Coordinates of N, CA and C in Angstrom, one line a residue:
M1 N -102.0 -67.0 155.9 CA -101.8 -66.6 154.6 C -100.6 -65.8 154.7
T2 N -99.7 -66.2 154.3 CA -98.4 -65.1 154.3 C -98.2 -64.3 153.3
T3 N -97.8 -63.2 154.0 CA -97.6 -61.8 153.2 C -96.2 -61.5 153.2
E4 N -96.0 -60.1 152.0 CA -94.7 -59.9 152.5 C -94.3 -59.2 153.8
N5 N -94.6 -58.6 154.4 CA -94.6 -58.2 155.6 C -93.9 -59.5 156.6
T6 N -94.4 -60.8 156.3 CA -94.0 -61.6 157.6 C -92.3 -62.4 157.0
V7 N -92.1 -61.7 155.7 CA -91.0 -62.2 155.1 C -89.7 -61.5 155.6
K8 N -88.3 -62.2 156.4 CA -87.5 -61.0 156.7 C -86.9 -60.7 155.5
R9 N -86.9 -59.2 155.9 CA -86.5 -57.9 154.8 C -84.7 -57.5 155.3
Y10 N -84.2 -57.5 154.0 CA -82.6 -57.3 154.1 C -82.2 -56.4 153.4
V11 N -81.3 -55.2 153.4 CA -81.0 -54.5 152.8 C -79.5 -54.7 152.7
V12 N -78.9 -55.0 151.1 CA -77.7 -55.3 151.2 C -76.8 -53.6 151.1
L13 N -75.8 -53.4 151.6 CA -75.6 -52.0 151.8 C -74.0 -51.7 151.2
D14 N -73.6 -50.9 150.4 CA -72.5 -50.3 150.9 C -72.0 -48.6 150.9
T15 N -70.9 -48.2 151.1 CA -70.3 -46.7 150.7 C -69.2 -46.6 150.0
E16 N -69.2 -45.7 149.6 CA -67.9 -44.9 149.2 C -67.9 -43.7 149.8
T17 N -66.4 -43.5 150.3 CA -66.0 -42.3 151.4 C -64.8 -41.3 150.9
T18 N -64.5 -40.3 151.4 CA -63.3 -39.6 151.3 C -62.4 -39.8 151.2
G19 N -62.3 -41.1 152.1 CA -61.0 -41.7 152.8 C -61.1 -42.2 153.9
M20 N -60.2 -42.7 154.9 CA -60.1 -43.3 156.3 C -59.2 -43.0 156.9
P21 N -59.5 -42.8 158.4 CA -60.7 -43.3 159.1 C -61.7 -42.4 159.0
V22 N -62.9 -42.7 159.8 CA -63.6 -41.6 159.8 C -63.1 -40.7 161.1
T23 N -62.3 -41.3 161.5 CA -62.4 -39.7 163.0 C -60.9 -38.9 162.6
D24 N -60.8 -39.1 161.0 CA -60.1 -38.2 160.5 C -60.7 -37.1 159.9
G25 N -62.2 -37.4 160.0 CA -63.1 -36.3 159.4 C -63.7 -36.9 157.8
H26 N -63.4 -37.8 157.7 CA -63.7 -38.1 156.5 C -65.3 -38.7 156.4
R27 N -66.0 -38.5 155.5 CA -67.3 -38.4 155.1 C -67.9 -39.3 154.2
I28 N -69.0 -39.5 154.0 CA -69.6 -40.5 153.3 C -70.1 -39.8 151.9
I29 N -69.5 -40.2 150.5 CA -69.8 -39.7 149.3 C -70.5 -40.8 148.4
E30 N -71.1 -41.8 148.5 CA -72.1 -42.7 147.9 C -72.4 -43.6 148.7
I31 N -73.7 -44.1 148.4 CA -74.6 -45.0 149.6 C -75.5 -45.9 148.5
G32 N -74.9 -47.0 148.1 CA -75.8 -47.8 147.8 C -76.6 -49.2 148.3
C33 N -77.6 -49.3 148.2 CA -78.4 -50.4 149.0 C -79.4 -51.5 147.8
V34 N -79.6 -52.6 148.1 CA -80.2 -53.2 147.4 C -81.2 -53.9 148.4
E35 N -82.1 -54.4 148.1 CA -83.7 -54.8 149.0 C -83.7 -56.1 148.8
L36 N -83.7 -57.3 149.7 CA -84.0 -58.8 149.4 C -85.3 -59.0 150.6
L37 N -86.3 -59.5 150.0 CA -87.5 -60.1 151.0 C -87.3 -61.7 150.7
G38 N -87.0 -62.2 151.9 CA -86.6 -63.6 151.6 C -85.0 -63.4 151.2
R39 N -85.0 -64.2 150.2 CA -84.1 -64.6 149.4 C -84.3 -64.0 147.8
R40 N -85.2 -63.3 147.5 CA -85.4 -62.5 146.4 C -85.4 -61.2 146.7
L41 N -84.4 -60.8 145.5 CA -84.2 -59.4 145.2 C -85.6 -58.8 144.4
T42 N -86.0 -57.7 145.0 CA -87.3 -57.1 144.8 C -87.1 -55.9 143.7
G43 N -85.7 -55.2 143.7 CA -86.0 -54.3 142.5 C -85.6 -53.5 143.2
R44 N -86.1 -52.8 144.8 CA -86.4 -51.4 145.1 C -84.8 -51.5 145.7
H45 N -84.1 -49.9 145.3 CA -82.8 -50.0 146.2 C -82.7 -48.5 146.4
F46 N -82.2 -48.0 146.8 CA -81.6 -46.6 147.4 C -80.4 -46.2 146.9
H47 N -80.0 -45.3 146.3 CA -78.7 -45.1 145.6 C -78.6 -43.1 145.7
V48 N -77.3 -43.0 146.0 CA -77.3 -41.4 146.2 C -75.9 -41.0 146.1
Y49 N -75.1 -40.2 145.3 CA -74.0 -39.5 145.6 C -74.1 -38.3 146.0
L50 N -72.9 -38.0 147.1 CA -73.5 -36.7 148.2 C -71.8 -35.8 148.2
N51 N -72.1 -34.5 148.5 CA -71.5 -33.8 148.4 C -70.7 -33.4 150.1
P52 N -69.5 -34.0 150.3 CA -68.8 -34.2 151.3 C -68.7 -32.8 152.4
D53 N -68.7 -31.8 151.6 CA -68.1 -30.4 152.2 C -66.5 -30.6 152.6
R54 N -65.7 -31.5 152.2 CA -64.4 -31.6 152.1 C -63.7 -32.3 151.1
E55 N -62.5 -32.4 151.0 CA -61.6 -32.7 149.7 C -62.1 -34.3 150.0
I56 N -61.9 -34.8 148.6 CA -61.9 -36.4 148.7 C -60.1 -36.6 148.3
D57 N -59.6 -37.8 149.1 CA -58.3 -38.0 149.1 C -58.0 -38.5 148.0
E58 N -56.9 -38.4 147.2 CA -56.4 -38.9 145.9 C -56.5 -40.7 146.0
G59 N -55.8 -40.9 147.0 CA -55.9 -42.4 147.2 C -57.2 -42.9 147.1
A60 N -58.5 -42.4 147.6 CA -59.8 -42.9 147.6 C -60.1 -42.6 145.9
I61 N -59.8 -41.3 145.6 CA -60.2 -41.6 144.3 C -59.7 -42.8 143.4
A62 N -58.7 -42.9 143.5 CA -57.9 -43.9 142.9 C -58.7 -45.7 143.1
V63 N -59.5 -45.6 144.0 CA -60.2 -46.7 144.4 C -61.6 -47.0 143.7
H64 N -62.6 -45.6 143.7 CA -63.6 -45.4 143.4 C -63.6 -44.5 142.3
G65 N -63.2 -43.9 142.0 CA -63.1 -43.0 140.7 C -64.2 -41.7 141.0
I66 N -64.4 -41.5 142.1 CA -66.0 -40.2 142.4 C -64.6 -39.1 142.6
T67 N -64.7 -38.2 141.9 CA -63.8 -37.1 142.0 C -64.4 -36.0 142.5
N68 N -63.8 -34.5 143.1 CA -64.4 -33.6 143.7 C -65.2 -32.3 142.8
E69 N -65.0 -32.8 141.7 CA -65.9 -31.9 141.1 C -67.4 -32.5 140.7
F70 N -67.3 -34.0 140.4 CA -68.2 -34.7 140.6 C -69.3 -34.8 141.6
V71 N -68.8 -34.2 142.8 CA -69.7 -34.4 143.7 C -70.2 -33.2 144.1
A72 N -69.9 -31.8 143.6 CA -69.7 -30.5 143.8 C -71.2 -29.9 143.7
D73 N -72.1 -30.6 142.5 CA -73.6 -30.3 142.7 C -74.5 -31.2 143.8
K74 N -73.7 -32.4 144.3 CA -74.8 -33.3 144.7 C -75.5 -32.8 146.4
P75 N -76.3 -33.4 146.6 CA -77.1 -33.2 148.0 C -76.3 -33.5 149.3
R76 N -76.2 -33.0 150.3 CA -75.6 -32.9 151.3 C -76.4 -34.7 152.1
F77 N -75.8 -35.0 153.1 CA -76.3 -36.0 153.4 C -77.6 -35.7 154.5
R78 N -77.7 -34.4 155.3 CA -78.6 -34.0 155.4 C -80.1 -33.9 154.7
D79 N -79.8 -34.1 153.2 CA -80.8 -34.0 152.3 C -81.4 -35.1 152.1
V80 N -80.8 -36.3 152.0 CA -81.5 -37.7 152.4 C -81.4 -38.0 153.4
A81 N -81.2 -38.0 154.6 CA -80.9 -38.5 155.7 C -82.5 -39.1 156.2
D82 N -83.6 -38.3 155.8 CA -84.7 -39.1 156.5 C -85.4 -40.3 155.2
E83 N -85.0 -40.0 153.8 CA -85.3 -41.3 153.1 C -84.3 -42.2 153.5
F84 N -82.8 -41.9 153.3 CA -82.1 -43.1 153.7 C -82.5 -44.1 155.2
Y85 N -82.5 -43.4 156.0 CA -82.8 -44.0 157.4 C -84.4 -44.8 157.2
E86 N -85.8 -44.4 156.8 CA -86.7 -44.9 156.2 C -86.4 -46.2 155.4
F87 N -85.4 -46.3 154.5 CA -85.2 -47.5 153.5 C -84.5 -48.8 154.5
I88 N -83.8 -48.3 155.4 CA -83.2 -48.9 156.1 C -83.9 -49.6 157.7
Q89 N -84.6 -48.8 158.1 CA -84.9 -49.3 159.1 C -85.8 -50.4 159.0
G90 N -85.3 -51.1 160.0 CA -86.1 -52.4 160.8 C -85.5 -53.8 159.9
A91 N -84.7 -53.3 158.8 CA -83.8 -54.4 157.6 C -82.8 -55.0 158.7
Q92 N -82.4 -56.1 158.1 CA -81.2 -56.9 158.5 C -80.0 -56.2 157.4
L93 N -79.0 -55.6 157.7 CA -78.0 -54.9 156.7 C -77.1 -55.7 156.7
I94 N -77.0 -55.9 155.4 CA -75.6 -57.5 154.8 C -74.9 -56.5 154.2
I95 N -73.8 -56.4 154.8 CA -72.8 -55.5 154.8 C -71.2 -56.0 154.8
H96 N -70.3 -56.0 153.6 CA -68.9 -56.3 153.7 C -67.7 -55.5 154.2
N97 N -67.1 -56.0 155.5 CA -66.7 -55.2 156.3 C -67.6 -54.5 157.1
A98 N -68.5 -54.8 157.9 CA -69.5 -53.4 158.1 C -69.1 -52.3 159.3
A99 N -67.9 -52.8 159.9 CA -67.8 -51.8 161.0 C -66.9 -50.4 160.4
F100 N -66.9 -50.6 159.3 CA -66.3 -49.4 158.4 C -67.3 -48.7 158.1
D101 N -68.7 -49.0 157.4 CA -69.9 -48.7 156.7 C -70.6 -48.0 157.8
V102 N -70.7 -49.0 158.8 CA -71.4 -48.6 160.1 C -71.2 -47.5 160.8
G103 N -69.4 -47.4 160.8 CA -69.0 -45.9 161.5 C -69.4 -45.2 161.1
F104 N -69.3 -45.0 159.5 CA -69.3 -43.5 158.8 C -71.0 -43.4 158.7
I105 N -71.3 -44.0 158.7 CA -73.4 -43.8 158.7 C -73.6 -43.1 160.1
N106 N -73.3 -44.2 161.4 CA -73.3 -43.4 162.9 C -72.7 -42.0 162.9
N107 N -71.7 -41.7 161.8 CA -71.1 -40.3 162.1 C -71.8 -39.1 161.3
E108 N -72.4 -39.6 160.1 CA -73.5 -38.8 159.4 C -74.3 -38.1 160.2
F109 N -74.9 -39.5 160.9 CA -76.2 -38.9 161.8 C -75.8 -38.1 163.4
A110 N -74.8 -38.2 163.3 CA -74.4 -38.1 164.7 C -73.9 -36.2 164.4
L111 N -73.4 -36.3 163.1 CA -72.8 -34.3 162.4 C -74.5 -33.9 162.6
L112 N -75.5 -34.5 162.1 CA -76.9 -33.8 162.3 C -77.3 -33.5 163.5
G113 N -76.6 -34.2 165.0 CA -77.3 -33.7 165.7 C -78.6 -34.8 165.8
Q114 N -78.7 -36.0 165.3 CA -80.1 -36.7 165.4 C -79.2 -38.1 166.2
S115 N -79.7 -38.0 167.3 CA -78.7 -38.8 168.7 C -79.5 -40.4 168.4
E116 N -80.6 -40.3 168.0 CA -81.7 -41.4 168.2 C -81.4 -42.6 166.6
R117 N -80.6 -41.6 166.1 CA -79.9 -42.5 164.6 C -78.8 -42.6 164.6
A118 N -77.7 -42.4 165.3 CA -76.7 -42.3 165.8 C -76.1 -43.8 165.8
D119 N -76.5 -44.4 166.0 CA -76.3 -46.3 166.1 C -76.9 -47.0 165.7
V120 N -76.4 -47.4 164.5 CA -77.5 -48.5 163.2 C -77.8 -49.6 164.1
S121 N -77.2 -50.0 165.4 CA -78.2 -51.0 165.7 C -79.6 -51.2 166.7
D122 N -79.6 -49.7 166.5 CA -80.6 -49.6 167.7 C -81.8 -50.0 166.6
Y123 N -82.1 -49.9 165.6 CA -82.9 -49.7 164.3 C -82.6 -50.6 163.5
C124 N -81.4 -51.3 163.2 CA -81.0 -52.6 162.3 C -80.9 -53.4 163.1
S125 N -80.4 -54.6 162.5 CA -79.0 -55.7 163.0 C -78.4 -56.0 161.6
V126 N -77.5 -56.1 161.8 CA -76.2 -56.4 161.1 C -75.7 -57.8 160.6
L127 N -75.5 -58.2 159.6 CA -74.7 -59.0 159.5 C -73.5 -58.9 158.4
D128 N -71.9 -59.4 159.0 CA -70.9 -59.1 158.3 C -70.4 -60.1 157.7
T129 N -70.6 -59.8 156.0 CA -70.2 -61.2 155.1 C -68.8 -61.1 155.2
L130 N -67.9 -60.7 155.7 CA -66.5 -60.3 156.0 C -66.1 -61.5 157.1
M131 N -66.8 -61.0 158.1 CA -66.5 -62.2 159.3 C -67.2 -63.4 159.2
M132 N -68.1 -63.4 158.5 CA -68.8 -64.7 158.1 C -67.8 -65.5 157.2
A133 N -67.3 -65.2 155.8 CA -66.2 -65.9 155.1 C -64.9 -66.1 155.5
R134 N -64.7 -65.1 156.8 CA -63.2 -65.5 157.3 C -63.4 -66.8 158.5
E135 N -64.7 -66.7 158.9 CA -65.4 -68.2 159.8 C -65.5 -69.4 158.5
R136 N -65.9 -69.0 157.6 CA -65.8 -70.2 156.4 C -64.7 -70.8 155.8
H137 N -63.9 -69.5 155.3 CA -62.7 -69.7 154.7 C -61.3 -69.3 155.3
P138 N -60.8 -69.6 156.4 CA -60.0 -69.3 157.4 C -58.6 -69.3 156.5
G139 N -57.7 -68.4 156.6 CA -56.4 -68.5 156.3 C -56.6 -68.4 154.7
Q140 N -57.7 -67.2 154.2 CA -58.0 -67.5 152.8 C -58.4 -65.9 152.4
R141 N -58.2 -65.3 151.1 CA -58.4 -64.0 150.9 C -60.0 -64.0 151.1
N142 N -60.5 -63.0 151.6 CA -61.9 -62.7 151.6 C -62.8 -61.4 151.0
S143 N -61.5 -61.0 150.6 CA -62.2 -59.6 149.7 C -63.7 -60.0 148.6
L144 N -64.3 -59.0 148.6 CA -65.4 -59.1 147.8 C -65.2 -59.6 146.5
D145 N -64.1 -59.5 145.9 CA -63.4 -59.8 144.6 C -63.0 -61.2 144.9
A146 N -62.3 -61.7 145.7 CA -61.7 -63.1 145.6 C -63.5 -64.0 146.1
L147 N -64.2 -63.7 146.8 CA -65.8 -64.2 146.8 C -66.3 -64.8 145.8
C148 N -66.5 -63.2 145.1 CA -66.8 -63.6 143.6 C -66.4 -64.7 143.1
K149 N -64.8 -65.0 143.0 CA -64.1 -65.7 141.9 C -64.5 -67.2 142.9
R150 N -64.5 -67.3 143.9 CA -64.8 -68.5 144.7 C -66.3 -68.7 144.7
Y151 N -67.2 -68.5 144.4 CA -68.3 -68.6 144.2 C -69.0 -68.1 143.2
G152 N -68.6 -68.3 142.0 CA -68.7 -68.2 140.5 C -69.7 -67.3 140.3
V153 N -69.4 -65.8 141.2 CA -70.5 -64.5 141.1 C -69.8 -63.7 140.0
D154 N -70.5 -63.3 139.1 CA -69.7 -62.7 138.1 C -69.8 -60.7 138.5
N155 N -68.4 -60.8 138.2 CA -67.9 -59.2 138.8 C -67.0 -58.6 137.9
S156 N -67.3 -58.9 136.5 CA -66.3 -58.4 135.6 C -66.7 -56.9 135.2
N157 N -67.9 -56.3 135.6 CA -67.8 -54.9 135.0 C -67.3 -54.2 136.6
R158 N -66.6 -55.1 137.5 CA -66.2 -53.8 139.0 C -64.9 -53.6 138.2
E159 N -64.4 -52.6 137.5 CA -63.3 -52.1 137.3 C -63.1 -51.5 138.5
L160 N -64.1 -50.2 139.1 CA -63.5 -49.6 140.0 C -64.6 -49.9 141.6
H161 N -64.5 -49.5 142.6 CA -65.6 -49.8 143.4 C -66.8 -48.9 142.9
G162 N -67.5 -49.3 143.5 CA -68.7 -48.6 143.4 C -70.2 -48.5 144.1
A163 N -71.0 -47.6 145.1 CA -71.6 -48.4 146.2 C -73.1 -49.5 145.5
L164 N -73.2 -48.7 144.6 CA -74.9 -49.7 144.0 C -74.2 -50.9 143.6
L165 N -73.2 -50.9 142.5 CA -72.4 -52.0 142.2 C -72.1 -53.1 142.9
D166 N -71.6 -52.6 143.8 CA -71.3 -53.3 145.1 C -71.9 -54.0 146.1
S167 N -73.0 -53.5 145.8 CA -74.3 -53.9 147.1 C -74.8 -54.6 146.1
E168 N -74.8 -55.0 145.1 CA -75.7 -56.0 143.7 C -74.7 -56.8 144.1
I169 N -73.7 -56.8 143.8 CA -72.9 -57.9 143.7 C -72.5 -58.6 144.8
L170 N -72.7 -58.0 146.0 CA -72.6 -58.8 147.5 C -74.1 -59.4 147.7
A171 N -75.0 -59.1 147.3 CA -76.1 -59.9 147.6 C -76.1 -61.1 146.9
D172 N -75.4 -61.3 146.1 CA -75.2 -62.2 144.9 C -74.4 -63.5 145.4
V173 N -73.1 -62.5 146.2 CA -72.5 -63.7 147.2 C -73.1 -63.9 148.1
Y174 N -73.9 -63.1 148.8 CA -74.6 -63.5 150.0 C -75.4 -64.6 149.8
L175 N -76.5 -64.9 148.9 CA -77.2 -66.0 148.3 C -76.4 -66.9 148.0
A176 N -75.4 -66.8 147.2 CA -74.6 -68.2 147.1 C -73.9 -69.0 148.5
M177 N -73.5 -68.0 149.2 CA -72.3 -68.2 150.5 C -73.6 -68.7 151.2
T178 N -75.1 -68.8 151.6 CA -75.8 -69.2 152.4 C -77.0 -69.9 151.8
G179 N -77.0 -70.2 150.3 CA -77.8 -70.8 150.1 C -77.1 -72.0 148.8
G180 N -76.4 -71.6 148.5 CA -76.0 -72.5 147.3 C -76.6 -72.0 146.3
Q181 N -77.4 -73.1 145.6 CA -77.9 -72.4 143.9 C -78.7 -71.4 144.6
T182 N -78.9 -70.0 143.5 CA -79.6 -69.3 143.7 C -80.6 -69.3 142.5
N183 N -80.4 -69.6 141.4 CA -81.2 -69.8 139.9 C -81.8 -71.0 139.8
L184 N -82.9 -71.1 140.2 CA -83.6 -72.4 139.7 C -84.8 -72.3 138.4
S185 N -83.8 -73.2 137.5 CA -84.7 -73.5 136.3 C -85.5 -74.3 135.8
L186 N -86.6 -74.7 135.4 CA -87.6 -75.5 135.1 C -87.8 -76.2 133.8
A187 N -87.0 -74.9 133.3 CA -86.8 -75.8 131.5 C -85.5 -76.7 131.6
G188 N -85.9 -77.0 130.0 CA -85.2 -78.4 129.5 C -84.1 -77.8 129.4
E189 N -82.8 -78.7 129.3 CA -81.6 -78.2 128.5 C -80.9 -79.5 127.9
G190 N -79.8 -79.0 127.5 CA -79.0 -80.2 126.5 C -79.8 -80.6 125.3
A191 N -80.6 -81.4 124.8 CA -81.3 -81.8 123.7 C -82.7 -80.8 123.5
D192 N -83.0 -80.3 124.6 CA -84.2 -79.2 124.4 C -84.1 -77.7 124.3
G193 N -82.5 -77.5 124.4 CA -82.0 -76.1 124.0 C -81.7 -75.7 122.4
D194 N -81.9 -74.6 122.2 CA -81.5 -74.3 120.6 C -80.3 -73.8 120.3
G195 N -79.4 -74.2 121.2 CA -78.2 -73.9 120.3 C -77.5 -72.0 121.0
S196 N -78.7 -71.4 121.3 CA -78.4 -70.0 121.4 C -78.3 -69.5 123.0
G197 N -78.1 -70.7 123.9 CA -78.0 -70.3 125.5 C -79.4 -70.1 126.2
R198 N -80.5 -69.9 125.1 CA -82.0 -69.3 125.8 C -82.4 -71.2 125.9
Q199 N -83.2 -71.2 127.1 CA -83.9 -72.3 127.6 C -85.2 -72.4 126.8
Q200 N -85.3 -73.8 126.3 CA -86.6 -74.6 125.6 C -87.8 -75.1 126.9
A201 N -88.7 -74.6 126.7 CA -89.9 -75.6 127.7 C -89.8 -76.9 127.5
T202 N -89.5 -78.2 128.6 CA -89.7 -79.5 128.0 C -91.1 -79.7 128.0
P203 N -91.6 -80.6 127.1 CA -92.8 -81.1 127.3 C -93.4 -81.8 128.3
I204 N -94.6 -81.8 128.7 CA -95.0 -81.8 130.0 C -95.4 -83.9 130.1
R205 N -95.1 -84.5 130.6 CA -94.8 -86.1 130.4 C -95.7 -86.5 131.9
R206 N -97.2 -87.1 131.3 CA -98.5 -87.4 132.2 C -97.7 -88.9 133.0
L207 N -98.0 -89.2 134.0 CA -98.0 -90.4 134.6 C -99.2 -90.9 134.6
D208 N -98.6 -92.6 134.2 CA -99.8 -93.5 134.6 C -100.8 -93.0 135.5
P209 N -102.0 -93.1 135.6 CA -102.8 -93.0 136.7 C -103.0 -94.3 137.6
A210 N -102.7 -94.9 136.7 CA -102.8 -96.7 137.3 C -101.9 -96.8 138.0
R211 N -101.0 -96.2 138.1 CA -99.5 -97.0 138.4 C -99.6 -96.7 140.2
P212 N -98.6 -97.8 140.7 CA -98.9 -98.2 142.1 C -98.2 -96.9 142.9
R213 N -99.1 -96.7 143.9 CA -98.7 -95.5 144.6 C -97.2 -95.7 145.5
T214 N -97.0 -94.3 145.4 CA -95.4 -94.7 146.1 C -95.6 -94.5 147.5
R215 N -94.7 -95.2 148.6 CA -95.0 -95.4 149.7 C -94.3 -94.5 150.6
V216 N -95.2 -93.8 151.2 CA -94.5 -92.5 152.2 C -94.0 -92.8 153.7
I217 N -92.5 -92.4 153.4 CA -92.1 -93.1 155.0 C -92.0 -92.0 155.9
R218 N -92.5 -91.6 157.2 CA -92.4 -90.8 157.3 C -91.0 -90.6 158.6
A219 N -90.5 -89.6 159.0 CA -89.0 -89.5 159.8 C -89.4 -90.0 161.2
S220 N -88.6 -90.3 161.8 CA -88.6 -90.5 163.4 C -88.6 -89.5 163.9
E221 N -88.8 -90.0 165.4 CA -88.5 -88.8 166.4 C -86.6 -88.5 166.3
D222 N -85.9 -89.5 166.4 CA -84.6 -89.5 166.2 C -84.1 -88.4 165.2
E223 N -84.7 -89.3 163.8 CA -84.5 -88.5 162.6 C -84.7 -86.8 162.7
L224 N -85.8 -86.7 163.1 CA -86.3 -85.6 163.6 C -85.2 -84.6 164.3
A225 N -84.6 -85.1 165.4 CA -84.1 -84.1 166.2 C -82.8 -84.3 165.4
A226 N -82.1 -85.2 164.6 CA -80.9 -85.4 164.0 C -81.0 -84.1 162.9
H227 N -82.5 -84.0 162.1 CA -82.3 -83.0 161.2 C -82.3 -81.4 161.7
L228 N -83.1 -81.2 163.0 CA -82.8 -79.9 163.8 C -81.6 -79.7 164.3
A229 N -80.8 -80.6 164.7 CA -79.2 -80.4 164.9 C -78.4 -80.0 163.8
R230 N -78.7 -80.9 162.9 CA -77.6 -80.7 161.3 C -78.0 -78.6 160.8
L231 N -79.5 -78.5 161.0 CA -79.8 -77.2 160.8 C -79.1 -76.3 161.4
A232 N -78.9 -76.2 162.8 CA -78.4 -75.6 163.9 C -77.0 -75.3 163.5
A233 N -76.0 -76.8 163.3 CA -75.1 -76.4 162.7 C -74.3 -75.3 161.8
I234 N -75.7 -75.9 160.6 CA -75.6 -74.8 159.3 C -75.4 -73.4 159.6
E235 N -76.0 -72.9 160.6 CA -76.9 -71.7 160.9 C -75.8 -71.2 161.6
K236 N -75.2 -72.3 162.3 CA -73.8 -71.6 162.9 C -72.8 -71.1 162.0
S237 N -72.3 -72.2 161.2 CA -71.4 -71.8 160.4 C -71.6 -70.6 159.3
A238 N -72.5 -70.6 159.0 CA -73.0 -69.5 158.1 C -73.3 -68.0 158.7
G239 N -73.4 -68.2 160.1 CA -73.4 -67.1 160.8 C -75.0 -66.0 160.2
G240 N -76.0 -67.1 160.0 CA -77.4 -66.3 159.6 C -78.2 -67.9 159.4
P241 N -79.5 -67.8 159.3 CA -80.8 -68.7 158.9 C -80.2 -69.6 157.8
S242 N -80.7 -70.9 157.8 CA -80.4 -71.8 156.5 C -81.3 -71.4 156.1
L243 N -81.3 -71.6 154.4 CA -82.6 -71.5 153.6 C -83.5 -72.6 154.0
W244 N -83.3 -73.8 154.5 CA -84.7 -74.3 155.0 C -85.2 -73.6 155.6
A245 N -84.7 -73.0 157.2 CA -85.5 -72.3 158.1 C -86.2 -71.3 157.6
Q246 N -85.5 -70.5 156.7 CA -86.5 -69.1 155.8 C -87.4 -69.4 154.6
M247 N -87.5 -70.8 154.3 CA -88.4 -71.4 153.5 C -89.7 -71.4 154.3
E248 N -89.4 -72.1 155.7 CA -90.3 -72.5 156.8 C -90.9 -71.3 157.0
E249 N -90.2 -69.8 157.2 CA -90.8 -69.0 157.9 C -91.5 -68.3 156.8
Q250 N -91.0 -68.8 155.6 CA -92.2 -67.8 154.4 C -93.8 -68.6 154.2

């Protein structure tokens, strides 16, 4: 019997910082994460603003709108480090431009002297959607906004960068990039709609029990081999497991 513990766990993650690069002493000021089990959002999330104990660059404030005054009374990373670690431990992290965020996370743990946590790759796997997008769409713009437009993901609320909002948007982009259709409705459309945009249930149509039985044609060994080869090609192109493989896993 399948349980939640057997379904692959993903954490879509984003951070905002005082500036860049991390080697200049810049720090994290916001962390936002949402959880996926298989291809379903669970509703669990981790979100916190942090006091970085340093000034935020004006250029960074122009990007995310987080000011020095706003974070002055917020907790330090050391205050949330254990909770954050427990949330991401063992998951596959989905991050857009992962090197940036992972570098800052590693640095925060290192500053606390927590060497066992100072390399995210020791306790999480990481999937970089920017690298995935560049492989799938070479020569095109692959920012998060560009991917939203390409895959029809609504980002109309994204006037400024924000870690939690961006992680929620990235979750939708990742699902669209790796699985195509992500919202399956079994309700009727067209004549069954009420003109309000809401779906109306379609009446059940019973089949005649005396109807001729459908012939079942089994796939041959060659066809099964071709199917597996096609799945392997999809996974290589997508940079992650195919939807078919994930459904079998579940």
